Short mmCIF file of C-alpha atoms in Angstrom, two decimals:
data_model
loop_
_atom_site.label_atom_id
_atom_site.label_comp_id
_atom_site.label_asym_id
_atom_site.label_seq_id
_atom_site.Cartn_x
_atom_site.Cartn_y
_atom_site.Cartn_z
CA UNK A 1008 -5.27 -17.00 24.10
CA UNK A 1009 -2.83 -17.93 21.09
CA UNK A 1010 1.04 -16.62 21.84
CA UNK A 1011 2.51 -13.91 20.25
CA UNK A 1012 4.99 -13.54 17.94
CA UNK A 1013 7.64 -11.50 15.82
CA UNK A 1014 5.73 -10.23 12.56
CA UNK A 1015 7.36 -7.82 9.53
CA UNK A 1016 4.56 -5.38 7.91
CA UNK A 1017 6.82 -4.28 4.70
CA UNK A 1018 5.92 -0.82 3.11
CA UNK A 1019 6.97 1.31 0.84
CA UNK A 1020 9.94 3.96 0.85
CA UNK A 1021 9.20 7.07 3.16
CA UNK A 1022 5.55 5.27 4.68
CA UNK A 1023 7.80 3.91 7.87
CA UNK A 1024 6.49 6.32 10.05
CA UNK A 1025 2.53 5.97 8.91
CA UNK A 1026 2.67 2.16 9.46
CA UNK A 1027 4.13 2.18 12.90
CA UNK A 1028 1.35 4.56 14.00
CA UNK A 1029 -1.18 3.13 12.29
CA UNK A 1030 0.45 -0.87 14.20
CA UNK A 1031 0.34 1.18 17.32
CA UNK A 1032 -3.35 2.40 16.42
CA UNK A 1033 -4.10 -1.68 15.92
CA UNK A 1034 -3.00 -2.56 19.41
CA UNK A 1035 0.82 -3.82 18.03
CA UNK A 1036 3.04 -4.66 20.41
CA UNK A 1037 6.94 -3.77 20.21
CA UNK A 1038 6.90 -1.60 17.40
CA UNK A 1039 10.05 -0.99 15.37
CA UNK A 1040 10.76 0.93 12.13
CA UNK A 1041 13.34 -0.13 9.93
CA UNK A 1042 13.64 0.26 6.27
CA UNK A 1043 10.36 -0.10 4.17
CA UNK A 1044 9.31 -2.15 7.19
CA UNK A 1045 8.42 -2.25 10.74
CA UNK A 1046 8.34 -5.17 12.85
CA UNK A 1047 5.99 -5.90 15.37
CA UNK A 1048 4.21 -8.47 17.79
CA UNK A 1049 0.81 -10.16 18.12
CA UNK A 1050 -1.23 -13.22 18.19
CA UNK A 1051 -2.66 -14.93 15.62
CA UNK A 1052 -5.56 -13.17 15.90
CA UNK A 1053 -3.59 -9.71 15.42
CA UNK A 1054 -1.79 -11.33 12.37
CA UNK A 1055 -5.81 -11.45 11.16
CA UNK A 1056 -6.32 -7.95 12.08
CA UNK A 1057 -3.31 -6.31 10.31
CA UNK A 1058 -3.66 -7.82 7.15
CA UNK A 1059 -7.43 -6.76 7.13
CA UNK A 1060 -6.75 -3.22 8.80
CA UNK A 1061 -3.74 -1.70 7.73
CA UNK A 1062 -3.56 0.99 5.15
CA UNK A 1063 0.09 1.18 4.06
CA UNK A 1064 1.21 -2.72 4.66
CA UNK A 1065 2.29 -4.29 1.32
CA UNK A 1066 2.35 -7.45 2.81
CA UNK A 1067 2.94 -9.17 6.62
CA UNK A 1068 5.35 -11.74 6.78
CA UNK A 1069 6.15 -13.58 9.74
CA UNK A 1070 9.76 -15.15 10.57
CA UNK A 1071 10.18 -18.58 11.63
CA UNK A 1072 14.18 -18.93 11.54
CA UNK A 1073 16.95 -17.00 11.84
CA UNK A 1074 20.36 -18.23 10.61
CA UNK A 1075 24.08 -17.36 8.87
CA UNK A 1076 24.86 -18.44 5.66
CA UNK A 1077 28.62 -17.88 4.18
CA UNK A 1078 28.37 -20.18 1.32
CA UNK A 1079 25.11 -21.99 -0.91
CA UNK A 1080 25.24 -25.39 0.92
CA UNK A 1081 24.38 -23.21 4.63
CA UNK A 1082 21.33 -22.14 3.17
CA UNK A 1083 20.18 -25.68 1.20
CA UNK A 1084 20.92 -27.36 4.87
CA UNK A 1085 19.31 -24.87 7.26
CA UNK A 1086 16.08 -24.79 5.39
CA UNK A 1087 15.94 -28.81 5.18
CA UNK A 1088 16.39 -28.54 8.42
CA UNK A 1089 13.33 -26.79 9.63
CA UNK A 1090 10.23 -28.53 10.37
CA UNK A 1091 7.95 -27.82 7.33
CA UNK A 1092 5.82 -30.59 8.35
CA UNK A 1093 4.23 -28.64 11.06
CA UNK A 1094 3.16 -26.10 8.42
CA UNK A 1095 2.39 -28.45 5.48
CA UNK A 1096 1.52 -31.66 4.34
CA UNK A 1097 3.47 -33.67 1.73
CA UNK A 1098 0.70 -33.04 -0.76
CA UNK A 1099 0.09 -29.51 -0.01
CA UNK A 1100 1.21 -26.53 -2.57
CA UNK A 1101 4.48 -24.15 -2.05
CA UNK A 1102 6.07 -21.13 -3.93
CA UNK A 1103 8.88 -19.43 -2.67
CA UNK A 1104 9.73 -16.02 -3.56
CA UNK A 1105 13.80 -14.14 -2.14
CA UNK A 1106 15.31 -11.30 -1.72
CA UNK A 1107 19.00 -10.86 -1.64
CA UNK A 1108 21.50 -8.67 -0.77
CA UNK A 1109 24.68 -10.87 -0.75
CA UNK A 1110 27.96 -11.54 -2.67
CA UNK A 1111 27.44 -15.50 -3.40
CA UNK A 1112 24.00 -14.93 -3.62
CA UNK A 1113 23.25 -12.81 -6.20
CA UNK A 1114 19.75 -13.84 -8.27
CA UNK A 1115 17.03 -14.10 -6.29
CA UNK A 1116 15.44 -16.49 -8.59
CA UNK A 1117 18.18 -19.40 -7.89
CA UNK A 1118 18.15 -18.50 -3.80
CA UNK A 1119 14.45 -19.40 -4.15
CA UNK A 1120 15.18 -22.49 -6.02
CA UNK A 1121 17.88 -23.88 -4.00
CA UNK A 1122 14.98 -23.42 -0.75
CA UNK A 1123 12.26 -25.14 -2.52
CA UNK A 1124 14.77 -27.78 -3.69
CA UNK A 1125 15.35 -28.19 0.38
CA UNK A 1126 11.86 -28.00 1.64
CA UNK A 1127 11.09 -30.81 -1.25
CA UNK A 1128 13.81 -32.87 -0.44
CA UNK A 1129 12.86 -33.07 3.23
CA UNK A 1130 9.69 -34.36 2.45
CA UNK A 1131 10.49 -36.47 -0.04
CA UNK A 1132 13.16 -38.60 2.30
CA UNK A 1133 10.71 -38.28 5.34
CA UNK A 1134 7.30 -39.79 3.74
CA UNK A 1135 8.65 -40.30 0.07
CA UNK A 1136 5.66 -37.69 -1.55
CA UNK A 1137 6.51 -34.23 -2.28
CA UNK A 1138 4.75 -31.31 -2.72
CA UNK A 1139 4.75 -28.81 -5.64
CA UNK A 1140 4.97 -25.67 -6.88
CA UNK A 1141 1.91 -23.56 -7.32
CA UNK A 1142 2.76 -20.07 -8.43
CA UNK A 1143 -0.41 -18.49 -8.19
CA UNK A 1144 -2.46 -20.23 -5.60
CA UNK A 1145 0.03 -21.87 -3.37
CA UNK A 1146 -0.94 -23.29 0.06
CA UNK A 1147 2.11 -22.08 1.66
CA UNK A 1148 3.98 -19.16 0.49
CA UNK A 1149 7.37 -18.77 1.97
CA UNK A 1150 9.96 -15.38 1.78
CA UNK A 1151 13.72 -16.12 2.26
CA UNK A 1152 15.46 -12.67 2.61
CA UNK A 1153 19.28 -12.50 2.68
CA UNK A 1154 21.02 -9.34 3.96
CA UNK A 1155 24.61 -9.38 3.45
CA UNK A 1156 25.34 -12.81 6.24
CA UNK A 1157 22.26 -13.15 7.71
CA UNK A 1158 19.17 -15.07 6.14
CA UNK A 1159 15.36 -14.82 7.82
CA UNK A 1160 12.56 -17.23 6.66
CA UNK A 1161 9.28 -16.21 6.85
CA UNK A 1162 5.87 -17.22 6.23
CA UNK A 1163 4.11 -14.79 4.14
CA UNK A 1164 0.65 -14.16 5.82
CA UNK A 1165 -0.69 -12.17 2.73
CA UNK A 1166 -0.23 -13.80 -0.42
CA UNK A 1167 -0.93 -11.45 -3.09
CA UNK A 1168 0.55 -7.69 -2.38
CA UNK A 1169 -2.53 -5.97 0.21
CA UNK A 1170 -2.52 -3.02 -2.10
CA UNK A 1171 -4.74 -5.37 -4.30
CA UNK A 1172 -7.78 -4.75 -2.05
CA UNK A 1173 -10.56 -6.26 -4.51
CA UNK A 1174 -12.26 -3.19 -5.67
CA UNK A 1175 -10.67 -2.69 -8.22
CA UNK A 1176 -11.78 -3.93 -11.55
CA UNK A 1177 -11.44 -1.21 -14.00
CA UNK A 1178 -7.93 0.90 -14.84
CA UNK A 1179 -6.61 3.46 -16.47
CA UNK A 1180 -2.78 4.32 -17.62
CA UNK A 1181 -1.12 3.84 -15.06
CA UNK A 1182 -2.88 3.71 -12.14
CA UNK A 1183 -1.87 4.82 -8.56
CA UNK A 1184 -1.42 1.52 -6.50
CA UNK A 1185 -3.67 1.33 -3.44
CA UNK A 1186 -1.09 1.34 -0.91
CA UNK A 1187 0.21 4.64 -2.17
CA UNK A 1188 -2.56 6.51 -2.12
CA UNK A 1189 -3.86 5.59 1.20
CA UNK A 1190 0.05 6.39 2.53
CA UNK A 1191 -0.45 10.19 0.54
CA UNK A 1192 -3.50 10.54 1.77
CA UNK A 1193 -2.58 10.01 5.88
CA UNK A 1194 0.48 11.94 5.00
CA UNK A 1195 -1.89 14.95 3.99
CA UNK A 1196 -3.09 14.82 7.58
CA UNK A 1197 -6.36 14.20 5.91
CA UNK A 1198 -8.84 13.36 8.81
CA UNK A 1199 -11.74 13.47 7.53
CA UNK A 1200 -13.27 16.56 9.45
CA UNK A 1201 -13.79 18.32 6.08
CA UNK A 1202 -14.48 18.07 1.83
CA UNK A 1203 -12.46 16.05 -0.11
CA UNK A 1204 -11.32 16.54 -3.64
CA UNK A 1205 -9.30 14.90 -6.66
CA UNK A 1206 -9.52 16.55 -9.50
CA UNK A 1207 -7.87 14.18 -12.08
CA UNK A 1208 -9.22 11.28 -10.63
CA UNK A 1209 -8.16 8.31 -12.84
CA UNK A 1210 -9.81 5.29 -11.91
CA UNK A 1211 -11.04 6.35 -8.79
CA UNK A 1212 -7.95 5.11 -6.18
CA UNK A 1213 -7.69 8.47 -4.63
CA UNK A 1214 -10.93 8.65 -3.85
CA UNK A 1215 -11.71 5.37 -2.42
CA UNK A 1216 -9.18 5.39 -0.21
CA UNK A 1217 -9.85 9.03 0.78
CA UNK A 1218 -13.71 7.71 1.83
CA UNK A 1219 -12.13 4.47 3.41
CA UNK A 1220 -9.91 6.59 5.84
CA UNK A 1221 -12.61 8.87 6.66
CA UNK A 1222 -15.15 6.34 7.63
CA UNK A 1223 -12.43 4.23 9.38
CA UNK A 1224 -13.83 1.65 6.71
CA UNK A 1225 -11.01 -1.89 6.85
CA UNK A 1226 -9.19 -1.27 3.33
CA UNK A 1227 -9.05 -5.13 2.90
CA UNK A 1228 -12.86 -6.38 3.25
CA UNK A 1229 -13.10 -7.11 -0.09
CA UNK A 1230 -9.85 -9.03 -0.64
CA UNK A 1231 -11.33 -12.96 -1.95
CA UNK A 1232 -8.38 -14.25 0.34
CA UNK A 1233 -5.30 -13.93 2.48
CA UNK A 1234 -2.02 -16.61 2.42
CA UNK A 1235 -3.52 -17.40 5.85
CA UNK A 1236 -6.37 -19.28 4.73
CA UNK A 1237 -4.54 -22.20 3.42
CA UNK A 1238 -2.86 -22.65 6.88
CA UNK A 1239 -3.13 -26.10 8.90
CA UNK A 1240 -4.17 -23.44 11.69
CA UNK A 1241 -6.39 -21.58 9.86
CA UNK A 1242 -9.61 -20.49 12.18
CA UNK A 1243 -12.16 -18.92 10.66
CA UNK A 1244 -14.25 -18.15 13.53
CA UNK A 1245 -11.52 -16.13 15.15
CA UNK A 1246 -11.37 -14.48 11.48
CA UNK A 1247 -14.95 -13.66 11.57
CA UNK A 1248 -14.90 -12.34 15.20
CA UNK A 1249 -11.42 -9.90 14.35
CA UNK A 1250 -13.83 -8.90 11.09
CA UNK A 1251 -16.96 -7.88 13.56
CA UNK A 1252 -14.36 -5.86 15.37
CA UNK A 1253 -13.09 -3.80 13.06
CA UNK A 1254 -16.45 -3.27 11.69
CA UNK A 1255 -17.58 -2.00 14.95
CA UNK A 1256 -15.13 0.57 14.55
CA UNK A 1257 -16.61 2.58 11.60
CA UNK A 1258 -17.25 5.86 11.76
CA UNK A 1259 -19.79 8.45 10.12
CA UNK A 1260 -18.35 11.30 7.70
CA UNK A 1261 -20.64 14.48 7.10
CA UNK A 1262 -18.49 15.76 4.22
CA UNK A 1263 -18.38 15.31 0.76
CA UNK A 1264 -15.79 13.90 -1.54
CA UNK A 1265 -15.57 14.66 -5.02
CA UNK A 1266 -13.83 13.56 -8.24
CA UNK A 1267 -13.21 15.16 -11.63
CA UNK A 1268 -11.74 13.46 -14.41
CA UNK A 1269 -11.99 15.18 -18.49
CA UNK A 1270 -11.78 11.27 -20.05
CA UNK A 1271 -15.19 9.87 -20.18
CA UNK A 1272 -13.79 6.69 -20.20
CA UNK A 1273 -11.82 7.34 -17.04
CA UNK A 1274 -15.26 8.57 -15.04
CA UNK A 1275 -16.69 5.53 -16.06
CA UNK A 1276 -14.25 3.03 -14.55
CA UNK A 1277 -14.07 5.00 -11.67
CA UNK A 1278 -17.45 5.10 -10.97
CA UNK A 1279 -18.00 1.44 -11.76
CA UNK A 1280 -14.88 1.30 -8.91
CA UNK A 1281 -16.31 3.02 -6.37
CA UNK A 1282 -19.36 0.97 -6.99
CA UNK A 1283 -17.67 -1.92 -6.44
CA UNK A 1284 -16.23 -0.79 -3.12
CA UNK A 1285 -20.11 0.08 -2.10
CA UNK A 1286 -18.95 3.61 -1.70
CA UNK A 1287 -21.22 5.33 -3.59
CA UNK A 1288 -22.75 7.20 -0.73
CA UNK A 1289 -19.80 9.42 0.54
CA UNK A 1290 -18.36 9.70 -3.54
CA UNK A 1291 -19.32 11.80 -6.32
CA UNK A 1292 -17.55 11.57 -9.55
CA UNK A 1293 -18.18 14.21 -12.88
CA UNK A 1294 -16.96 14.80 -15.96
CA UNK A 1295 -15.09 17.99 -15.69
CA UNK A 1296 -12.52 19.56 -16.96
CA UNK A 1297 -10.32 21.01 -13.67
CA UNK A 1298 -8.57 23.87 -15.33
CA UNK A 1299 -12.68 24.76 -16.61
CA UNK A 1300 -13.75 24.66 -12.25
CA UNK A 1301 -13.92 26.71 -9.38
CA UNK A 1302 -14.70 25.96 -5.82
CA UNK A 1303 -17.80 25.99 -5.26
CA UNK A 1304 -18.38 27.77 -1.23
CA UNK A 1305 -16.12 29.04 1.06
CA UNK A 1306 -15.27 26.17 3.41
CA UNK A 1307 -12.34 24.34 3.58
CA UNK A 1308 -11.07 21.99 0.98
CA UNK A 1309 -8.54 19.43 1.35
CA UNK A 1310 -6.99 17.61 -2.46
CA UNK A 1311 -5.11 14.98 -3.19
CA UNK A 1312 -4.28 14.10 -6.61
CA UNK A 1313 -1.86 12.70 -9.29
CA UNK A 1314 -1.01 14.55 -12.33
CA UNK A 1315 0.30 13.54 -15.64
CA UNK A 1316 4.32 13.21 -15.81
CA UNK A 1317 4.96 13.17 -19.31
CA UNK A 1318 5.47 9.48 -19.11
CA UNK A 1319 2.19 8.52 -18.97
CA UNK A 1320 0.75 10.79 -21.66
CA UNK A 1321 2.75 11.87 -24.81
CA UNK A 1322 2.20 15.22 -26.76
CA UNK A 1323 1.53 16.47 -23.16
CA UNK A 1324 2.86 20.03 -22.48
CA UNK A 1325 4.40 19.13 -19.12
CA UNK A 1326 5.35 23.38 -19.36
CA UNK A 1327 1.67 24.57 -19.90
CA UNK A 1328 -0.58 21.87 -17.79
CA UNK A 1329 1.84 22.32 -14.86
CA UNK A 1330 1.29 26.16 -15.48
CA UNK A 1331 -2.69 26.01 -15.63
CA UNK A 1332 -2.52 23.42 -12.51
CA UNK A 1333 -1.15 26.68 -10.99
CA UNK A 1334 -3.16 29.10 -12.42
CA UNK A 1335 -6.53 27.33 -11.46
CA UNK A 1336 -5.41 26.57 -7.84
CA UNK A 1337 -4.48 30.44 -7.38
CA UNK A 1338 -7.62 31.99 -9.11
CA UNK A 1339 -10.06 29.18 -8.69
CA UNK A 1340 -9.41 27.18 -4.98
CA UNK A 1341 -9.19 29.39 -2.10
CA UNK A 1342 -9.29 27.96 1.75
CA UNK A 1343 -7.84 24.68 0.06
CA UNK A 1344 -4.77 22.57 1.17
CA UNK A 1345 -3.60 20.98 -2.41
CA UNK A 1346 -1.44 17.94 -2.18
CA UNK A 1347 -0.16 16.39 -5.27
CA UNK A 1348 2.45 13.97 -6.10
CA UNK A 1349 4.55 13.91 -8.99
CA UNK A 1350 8.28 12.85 -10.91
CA UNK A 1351 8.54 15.42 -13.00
CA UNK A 1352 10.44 17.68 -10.93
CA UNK A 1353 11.19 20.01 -13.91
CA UNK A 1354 7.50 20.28 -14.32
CA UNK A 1355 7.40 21.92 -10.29
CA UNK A 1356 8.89 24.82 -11.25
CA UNK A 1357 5.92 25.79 -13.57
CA UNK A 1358 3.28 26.03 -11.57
CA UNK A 1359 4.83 29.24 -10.06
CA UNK A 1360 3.53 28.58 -6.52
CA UNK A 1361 5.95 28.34 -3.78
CA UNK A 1362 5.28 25.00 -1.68
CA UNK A 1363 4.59 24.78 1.76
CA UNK A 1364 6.15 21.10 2.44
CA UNK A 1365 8.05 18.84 0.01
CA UNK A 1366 8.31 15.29 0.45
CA UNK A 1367 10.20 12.74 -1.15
CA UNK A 1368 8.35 9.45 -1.96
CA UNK A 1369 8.43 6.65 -4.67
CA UNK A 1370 5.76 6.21 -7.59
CA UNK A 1371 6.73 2.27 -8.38
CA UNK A 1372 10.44 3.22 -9.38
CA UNK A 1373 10.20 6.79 -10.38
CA UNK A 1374 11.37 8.80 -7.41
CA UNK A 1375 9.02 11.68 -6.74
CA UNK A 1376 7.61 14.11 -4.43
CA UNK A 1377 4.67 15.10 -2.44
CA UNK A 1378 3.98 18.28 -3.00
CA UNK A 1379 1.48 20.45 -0.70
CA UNK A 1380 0.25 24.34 -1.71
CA UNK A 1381 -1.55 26.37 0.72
CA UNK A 1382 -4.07 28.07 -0.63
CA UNK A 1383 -5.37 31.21 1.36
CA UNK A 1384 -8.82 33.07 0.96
CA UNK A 1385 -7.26 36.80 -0.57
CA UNK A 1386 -3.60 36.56 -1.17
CA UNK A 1387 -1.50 35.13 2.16
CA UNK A 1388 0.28 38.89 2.38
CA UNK A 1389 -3.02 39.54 3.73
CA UNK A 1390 -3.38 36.86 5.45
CA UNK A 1391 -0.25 37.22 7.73
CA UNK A 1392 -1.12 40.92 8.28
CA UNK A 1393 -4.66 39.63 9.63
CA UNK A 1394 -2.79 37.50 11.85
#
């Protein structure tokens, strides 16, 4: 049994609480939220499983020293001081990537140059080879974050950012990133016990993580690799084994879940998407125009979606599509709980529903919010006079 040890699953703004139950759900040990992270522990085997597994982790880094730094030279000598022999050889790859929150320190570019320059020089006067930098494809990827006094180095278990799951290979304007969607999506309380719908679908994101979450599918199966791989300690039987696991785990979903886009071109990447993620089965995409549908039955409905903002389309009308989003939802979507997500707060106001919840989140930079609308069958006056 390998030990355990401190880990950092970093997330983003507002999806604290999501990735601490979905750690818990994992089998994490000591789980604590802080800000756009929560810490946890586990073996190596866990550090396998989260990476695979987790929905809302951008990335899991794991700490290997602690340590104060007041001026430059405290942070060139603590990191030559650590023994990055036990994690690489002199020939091996690194990049180093920082983030800082400090007065001396102040570019994050320079703190990660001034720990490369240490990690080389070790090397260098201990077997007189050195390694190098590889950007893209490094065998060791290293984090230095500085918070005001206090600097934590950590070896970043991921590599590229988890919401790149590998699925992926056709976009549209600005797509919804992975990680995102499978955070809005959990925060919907979307379990899976009924249809699904997005009805501007994009390229698809919505709705493969929608069908991922149902059928308890890994998000990360179809990742080519994880930072991990490169390791010295790097087992790929255990890998394989924590892979079976999870697999075991899947579930069967006796819903449907449905996509609408108006762009041709958008149905087709999305479709060749949800190919891609061999999800075909549970998905069904069309070329509709949503203010042009209705619901089709009477059972429950449960959407998720992402609107135009204004930014990502001129010569839209935010006044008038915001007002027909309305519109359709009252006239067209009864017994349906409609989640959407935007940063055009303005553009709330005219869809001239009142929401039930309102939830502040971040698209990239552009601070938004979740937005959910109960739809009732007849009007909800009715409704609470039934009740």
């Amino acid at each position: 049994m390998d030990n355990n040890f401190k880990m950092v699953a970093k997330t983003l703004f507002g999806f604290e609480d999501i990735l601490a139950k979905e750690l818990t759900q994992l089998g994490a040990m000591d789980v604590k939220k802080g800000v756009r992270n929560v810490s946890f522990v586990g073996d190596k085997g866990f550090m396998y499983k989260t990476n695979m597994g987790l929905r809302t982790a951008i990335k899991i880094l794991k700490p290997i020293a602690e340590f104060r730094v007041h001026r430059e030279d405290d942070l060139y000598k603590n990191i030559k001081q650590l023994p990055w022999e036990d994690y690489l050889s002199s020939s091996g790859t690194i990049a180093v990537d920082a983030t800082v929150h400090h007065s001396i320190f102040t570019h994050t570019k320079y703190t990660a140059l001034k720990a490369k320059d240490a990690i080389v020089d070790r090397f260098r006067e201990n077997t007189g080879e050195r390694p190098n930098v590889d950007l893209r494809f490094p065998d060791l990827k290293i984090n230095i974050h500085i918070d005001r006094k206090h600097c934590t180095v950590s070896l970043d278990t991921s590599g590229e950012s988890l919401h790149k799951r590998g699925y992926k290979t056709a976009t549209n304007i600005a797509p919804i990133n992975e990680v995102l969607a499978a955070g809005l999506i959990l925060m919907s309380g979307w379990d899976g016990q009924c249809d699904f719908m997005d009805p501007m679908c994009g390229s698809g994101t919505i709705l493969a993580e929608a069908a991922m979450i149902a059928c308890n599918i890994p998000p990360n199966l179809m990742r080519k690799e994880f930072a991990f791989e490169r390791w010295s300690d790097w087992n790929v039987d255990l890998f394989e084994k924590i892979e079976e696991s999870l697999l075991n785990k899947t579930r069967d979903f006796h819903y449907k879940i449905l996509g609408y886009d108006k762009s041709p071109s958008a149905v087709r990447k999305a479709k060749d998407n949800i190919k891609n993620a061999h999800l075909e089965e549970f998905i069904t995409i069309k070329h509709e125009d949503f203010f042009k549908t209705q619901k089709a039955g009477t059972d429950k409905l449960h959407m998720v979606f992402n609107p135009p903002y204004g930014e990502r389309l001129e010569n839209l009308n935010v006044e008038e599509f915001y007002g027909q989003i309305g519109t359709t939802l009252k006239h067209g979507y009864p017994n349906t709980n409609a989640w959407l997500i935007t940063s055009n707060l303005e553009a709330l106001k005219y869809i001239g529903l009142r929401p039930s919840r309102k939830i502040k989140v971040f698209n990239a930079k552009l601070e938004s919010r979740f937005v959910k609308y109960e739809m009732y069958e007849g009007s909800r006056k009715s409704k609470k006079q039934e009740a």
